[in-house]
Coordinates of C-alpha atoms in Angstrom, one line a residue:
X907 CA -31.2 -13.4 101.0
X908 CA -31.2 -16.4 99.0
X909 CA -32.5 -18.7 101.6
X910 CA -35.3 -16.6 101.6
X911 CA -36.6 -16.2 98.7
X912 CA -35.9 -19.8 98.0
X913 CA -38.5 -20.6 100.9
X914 CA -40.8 -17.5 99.9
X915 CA -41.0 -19.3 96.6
X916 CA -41.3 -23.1 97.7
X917 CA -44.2 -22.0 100.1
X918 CA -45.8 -20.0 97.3
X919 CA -45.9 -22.6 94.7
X920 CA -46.4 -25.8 97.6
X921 CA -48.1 -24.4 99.9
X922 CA -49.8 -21.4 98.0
X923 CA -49.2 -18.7 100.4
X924 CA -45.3 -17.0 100.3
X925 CA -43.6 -15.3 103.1
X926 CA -45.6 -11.7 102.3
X927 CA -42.4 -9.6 103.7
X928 CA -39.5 -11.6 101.8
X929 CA -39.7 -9.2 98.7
X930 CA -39.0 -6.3 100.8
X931 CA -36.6 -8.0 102.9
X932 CA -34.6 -9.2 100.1
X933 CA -34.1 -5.7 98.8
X934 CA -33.4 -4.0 102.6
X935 CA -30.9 -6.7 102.4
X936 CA -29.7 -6.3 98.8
X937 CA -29.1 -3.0 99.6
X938 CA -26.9 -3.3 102.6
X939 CA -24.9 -5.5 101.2
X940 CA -24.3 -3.2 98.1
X941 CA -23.4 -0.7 100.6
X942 CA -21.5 -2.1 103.5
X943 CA -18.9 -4.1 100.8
X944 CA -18.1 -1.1 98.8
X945 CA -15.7 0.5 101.8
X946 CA -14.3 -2.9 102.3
X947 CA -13.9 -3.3 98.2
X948 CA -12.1 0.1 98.0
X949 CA -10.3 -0.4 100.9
X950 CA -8.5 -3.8 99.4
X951 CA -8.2 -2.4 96.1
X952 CA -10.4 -5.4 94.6
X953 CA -12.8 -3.1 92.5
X954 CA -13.2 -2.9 89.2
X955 CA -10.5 -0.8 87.6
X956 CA -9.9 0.3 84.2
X957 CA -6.5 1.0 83.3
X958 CA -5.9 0.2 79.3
X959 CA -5.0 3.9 79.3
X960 CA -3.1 4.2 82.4
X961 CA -0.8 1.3 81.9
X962 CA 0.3 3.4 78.5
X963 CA 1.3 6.5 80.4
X964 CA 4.7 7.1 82.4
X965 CA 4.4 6.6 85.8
X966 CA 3.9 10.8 87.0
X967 CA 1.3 10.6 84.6
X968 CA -0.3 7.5 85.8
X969 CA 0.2 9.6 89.1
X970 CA -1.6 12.3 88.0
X971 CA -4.2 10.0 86.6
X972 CA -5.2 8.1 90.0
X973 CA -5.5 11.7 91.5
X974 CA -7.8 13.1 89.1
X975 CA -10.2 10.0 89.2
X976 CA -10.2 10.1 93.0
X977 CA -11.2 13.3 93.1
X978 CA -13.8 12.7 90.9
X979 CA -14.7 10.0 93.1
X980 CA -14.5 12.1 96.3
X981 CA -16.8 14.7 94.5
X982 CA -19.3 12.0 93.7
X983 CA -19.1 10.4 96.9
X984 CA -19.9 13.6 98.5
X985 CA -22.7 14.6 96.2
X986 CA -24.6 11.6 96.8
X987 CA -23.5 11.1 100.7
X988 CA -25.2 14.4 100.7
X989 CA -28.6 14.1 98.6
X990 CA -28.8 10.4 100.0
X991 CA -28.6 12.2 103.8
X992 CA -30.9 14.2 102.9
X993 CA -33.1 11.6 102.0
X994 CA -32.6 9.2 104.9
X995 CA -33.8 12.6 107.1
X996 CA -36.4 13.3 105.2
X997 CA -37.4 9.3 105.9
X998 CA -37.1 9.9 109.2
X999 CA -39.3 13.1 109.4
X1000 CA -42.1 11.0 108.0
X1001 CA -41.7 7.9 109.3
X1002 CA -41.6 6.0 106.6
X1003 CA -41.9 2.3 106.3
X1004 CA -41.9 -0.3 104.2
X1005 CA -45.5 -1.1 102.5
X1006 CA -46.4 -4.7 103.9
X1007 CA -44.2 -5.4 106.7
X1008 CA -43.7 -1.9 108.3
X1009 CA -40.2 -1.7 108.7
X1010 CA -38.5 1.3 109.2
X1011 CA -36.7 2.3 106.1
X1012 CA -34.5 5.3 107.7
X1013 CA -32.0 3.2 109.2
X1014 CA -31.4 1.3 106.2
X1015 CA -30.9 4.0 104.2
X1016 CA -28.3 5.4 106.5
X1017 CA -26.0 2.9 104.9
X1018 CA -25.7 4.8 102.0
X1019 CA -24.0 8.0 103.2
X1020 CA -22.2 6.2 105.4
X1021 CA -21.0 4.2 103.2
X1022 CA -19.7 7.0 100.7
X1023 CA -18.3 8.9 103.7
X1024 CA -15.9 6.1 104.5
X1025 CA -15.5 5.2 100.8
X1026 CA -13.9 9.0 101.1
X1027 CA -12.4 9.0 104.0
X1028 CA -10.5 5.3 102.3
X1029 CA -9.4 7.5 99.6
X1030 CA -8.1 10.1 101.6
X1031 CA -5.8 7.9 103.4
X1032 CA -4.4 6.1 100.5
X1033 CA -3.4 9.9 99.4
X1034 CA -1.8 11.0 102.6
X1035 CA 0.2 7.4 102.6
X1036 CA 1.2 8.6 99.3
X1037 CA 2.3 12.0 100.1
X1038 CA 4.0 10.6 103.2
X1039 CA 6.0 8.0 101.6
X1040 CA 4.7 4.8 102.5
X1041 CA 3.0 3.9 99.2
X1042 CA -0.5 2.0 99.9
X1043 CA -0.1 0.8 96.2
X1044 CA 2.3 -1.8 97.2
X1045 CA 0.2 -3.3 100.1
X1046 CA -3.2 -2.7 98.5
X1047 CA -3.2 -3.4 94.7
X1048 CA -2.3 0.5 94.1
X1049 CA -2.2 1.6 90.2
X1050 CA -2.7 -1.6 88.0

């Protein structure tokens, strides 16, 4: 991604004519890579997390606490797995394609609920690890 807009913008100002498609690549790419590394994130426990009020409670608490925020995340997930499906068909009804350089832009944006449908499906086996006693906190960062 940075290679190419790096050459999109040395042929632009030396040459006077950039790579017309790198704009729209760049993003395609962006995007993939915003979506393909959250699973991976989750799944290592190297998000963002913040815990100033968790670290306070008792540890049931703090128990409780993880649960309700993943099911808030599984309910978000699955609201925009589902709106962002419905988008990517709606893409692929119409054909649509990227303004200069054609692409088709379904397949890209098939990352997104597949992306929140294994962020969900990460989350659901971190609970069931949990219920069934082998704690996923203590291999993969768990409760901070």
């Amino acid at each position: 991604m940075t290679g190419l807009v790096l050459v999109s913008t040395l042929m632009r100002y030396l040459a006077g004519s950039p790579i017309g498609f790198s704009d729209e690549l760049s993003g395609l790419l962006f995007l993939s890579l915003s979506f393909l590394s959250l699973p991976h994130v989750l799944n290592t426990s190297q998000h963002i997390r913040i815990d100033l009020l968790v670290r306070t409670l008792s540890h049931r608490l703090a128990v409780v606490a993880d649960i309700f925020a993943n099911a808030i995340f599984i309910a978000f997930a699955g609201i925009f797995a589902y709106e962002a499906w419905d988008f990517m068909v709606f893409s692929l009804q119409i054909g649509a394609r990227s303004e200069i350089s054609g692409v088709l832009l379904w397949p890209w944006m098939a990352l997104m609920p597949l992306s929140m449908l294994l962020c969900i499906l990460i989350i659901v086996r971190n609970g069931l690890r949990g219920l069934f006693g082998r704690n996923a906190s203590s291999s993969e960062g768990g409760l901070s």
